[in-house]
Amino acid sequence: MYTSATLLAVAAFATSTFAQSTENTTGTSLTINTGSVDSVVRQSWCLAQTNSCPILCGGQASPNTCDPTTLQYSCTCTNGNMPNISNYDQTVPSFICTEYIK
């Protein structure tokens, strides 16, 4: 499912040790302070990310990881392709986008 939000945003500066960014559909990098997101929420984002990756790959993915502290993730299909997950809901980039526009 494609995300429905199209954003026009400028880069934000993070004030914490942990910051995570993603690129939106306009090519602009969005940055959030991961420390401002509750750890339980970050864990749920990572769970959704690792559940979505194999679906986007059409079956299996390896590596398929997500660090709930930093929100750094990897999603590589077993055939070597790397889907552009920023276009899909239930992925770390979609959650960052939603958090950014709050």
mmCIF file of C-alpha atoms in Angstrom:
data_model
loop_
_atom_site.group_PDB
_atom_site.id
_atom_site.type_symbol
_atom_site.label_atom_id
_atom_site.label_comp_id
_atom_site.label_asym_id
_atom_site.label_seq_id
_atom_site.Cartn_x
_atom_site.Cartn_y
_atom_site.Cartn_z
ATOM 1 C CA MET A 1 0.000 0.000 0.000
ATOM 2 C CA TYR A 2 1.386 3.385 -0.946
ATOM 3 C CA THR A 3 1.358 6.113 1.642
ATOM 4 C CA SER A 4 -1.090 8.852 0.850
ATOM 5 C CA ALA A 5 0.785 11.791 2.334
ATOM 6 C CA THR A 6 3.003 13.899 0.116
ATOM 7 C CA LEU A 7 5.136 16.234 2.119
ATOM 8 C CA LEU A 8 7.064 19.362 1.355
ATOM 9 C CA ALA A 9 9.514 19.690 4.219
ATOM 10 C CA VAL A 10 12.944 20.964 5.042
ATOM 11 C CA ALA A 11 15.582 19.051 6.966
ATOM 12 C CA ALA A 12 15.216 19.296 10.728
ATOM 13 C CA PHE A 13 18.078 19.333 13.172
ATOM 14 C CA ALA A 14 18.029 16.687 15.905
ATOM 15 C CA THR A 15 18.882 17.667 19.450
ATOM 16 C CA SER A 16 19.452 14.187 20.799
ATOM 17 C CA THR A 17 22.131 11.551 20.546
ATOM 18 C CA PHE A 18 19.831 9.420 18.439
ATOM 19 C CA ALA A 19 18.277 10.796 15.313
ATOM 20 C CA GLN A 20 16.835 8.921 12.408
ATOM 21 C CA SER A 21 16.035 10.274 8.998
ATOM 22 C CA THR A 22 14.216 9.048 5.964
ATOM 23 C CA GLU A 23 13.655 10.486 2.512
ATOM 24 C CA ASN A 24 10.116 11.395 1.532
ATOM 25 C CA THR A 25 8.553 11.425 -1.917
ATOM 26 C CA THR A 26 9.874 14.927 -2.602
ATOM 27 C CA GLY A 27 13.448 13.779 -1.973
ATOM 28 C CA THR A 28 13.690 15.812 1.228
ATOM 29 C CA SER A 29 15.266 14.142 4.235
ATOM 30 C CA LEU A 30 13.069 14.038 7.341
ATOM 31 C CA THR A 31 14.808 13.742 10.696
ATOM 32 C CA ILE A 32 13.249 12.938 14.052
ATOM 33 C CA ASN A 33 14.718 12.725 17.520
ATOM 34 C CA THR A 34 14.295 9.007 18.271
ATOM 35 C CA GLY A 35 14.692 9.725 21.969
ATOM 36 C CA SER A 36 11.419 11.645 21.880
ATOM 37 C CA VAL A 37 9.546 8.521 20.732
ATOM 38 C CA ASP A 38 8.610 6.119 23.526
ATOM 39 C CA SER A 39 10.678 2.918 23.490
ATOM 40 C CA VAL A 40 7.550 0.735 23.302
ATOM 41 C CA VAL A 41 6.434 2.663 20.225
ATOM 42 C CA ARG A 42 9.869 2.275 18.600
ATOM 43 C CA GLN A 43 9.721 -1.463 19.298
ATOM 44 C CA SER A 44 6.313 -1.674 17.603
ATOM 45 C CA TRP A 45 7.666 0.270 14.625
ATOM 46 C CA CYS A 46 10.547 -2.194 14.297
ATOM 47 C CA LEU A 47 8.197 -5.160 14.553
ATOM 48 C CA ALA A 48 6.021 -3.706 11.781
ATOM 49 C CA GLN A 49 9.155 -3.001 9.702
ATOM 50 C CA THR A 50 10.489 -6.550 9.991
ATOM 51 C CA ASN A 51 7.007 -7.951 9.251
ATOM 52 C CA SER A 52 6.604 -5.746 6.161
ATOM 53 C CA CYS A 53 9.994 -6.417 4.598
ATOM 54 C CA PRO A 54 9.356 -10.048 3.539
ATOM 55 C CA ILE A 55 5.940 -9.055 2.173
ATOM 56 C CA LEU A 56 7.525 -6.351 0.024
ATOM 57 C CA CYS A 57 10.140 -8.871 -1.097
ATOM 58 C CA GLY A 58 7.501 -11.374 -2.161
ATOM 59 C CA GLY A 59 8.399 -13.945 0.459
ATOM 60 C CA GLN A 60 11.757 -13.868 2.188
ATOM 61 C CA ALA A 61 14.321 -11.273 3.192
ATOM 62 C CA SER A 62 17.775 -11.474 4.690
ATOM 63 C CA PRO A 63 19.046 -9.389 6.296
ATOM 64 C CA ASN A 64 15.830 -8.102 7.771
ATOM 65 C CA THR A 65 16.685 -6.180 10.923
ATOM 66 C CA CYS A 66 15.599 -3.130 12.882
ATOM 67 C CA ASP A 67 17.201 -1.540 15.937
ATOM 68 C CA PRO A 68 14.484 -0.037 18.174
ATOM 69 C CA THR A 69 16.979 2.300 19.841
ATOM 70 C CA THR A 70 18.211 4.022 16.681
ATOM 71 C CA LEU A 71 15.514 2.896 14.194
ATOM 72 C CA GLN A 72 18.259 1.816 11.805
ATOM 73 C CA TYR A 73 16.930 -1.002 9.643
ATOM 74 C CA SER A 74 17.929 -3.217 6.761
ATOM 75 C CA CYS A 75 15.635 -4.926 4.291
ATOM 76 C CA THR A 76 17.233 -6.970 1.538
ATOM 77 C CA CYS A 77 15.308 -9.569 -0.417
ATOM 78 C CA THR A 78 16.877 -13.002 -0.728
ATOM 79 C CA ASN A 79 17.301 -12.344 -4.464
ATOM 80 C CA GLY A 80 19.456 -9.294 -3.596
ATOM 81 C CA ASN A 81 16.867 -6.618 -4.372
ATOM 82 C CA MET A 82 16.312 -3.814 -1.872
ATOM 83 C CA PRO A 83 12.712 -2.560 -2.065
ATOM 84 C CA ASN A 84 12.074 1.176 -1.767
ATOM 85 C CA ILE A 85 10.224 0.725 1.490
ATOM 86 C CA SER A 86 9.788 4.464 1.993
ATOM 87 C CA ASN A 87 6.779 4.220 -0.350
ATOM 88 C CA TYR A 88 4.888 1.835 1.939
ATOM 89 C CA ASP A 89 2.922 1.980 5.188
ATOM 90 C CA GLN A 90 4.005 -0.029 8.220
ATOM 91 C CA THR A 91 7.676 0.685 7.621
ATOM 92 C CA VAL A 92 10.135 2.780 9.624
ATOM 93 C CA PRO A 93 10.120 5.556 6.984
ATOM 94 C CA SER A 94 6.315 5.793 7.102
ATOM 95 C CA PHE A 95 6.378 6.014 10.898
ATOM 96 C CA ILE A 96 9.116 8.678 10.808
ATOM 97 C CA CYS A 97 7.060 10.660 8.312
ATOM 98 C CA THR A 98 3.989 10.499 10.533
ATOM 99 C CA GLU A 99 6.012 11.493 13.605
ATOM 100 C CA TYR A 100 7.652 14.337 11.695
ATOM 101 C CA ILE A 101 4.355 15.968 10.718
ATOM 102 C CA LYS A 102 2.867 15.793 14.233
#
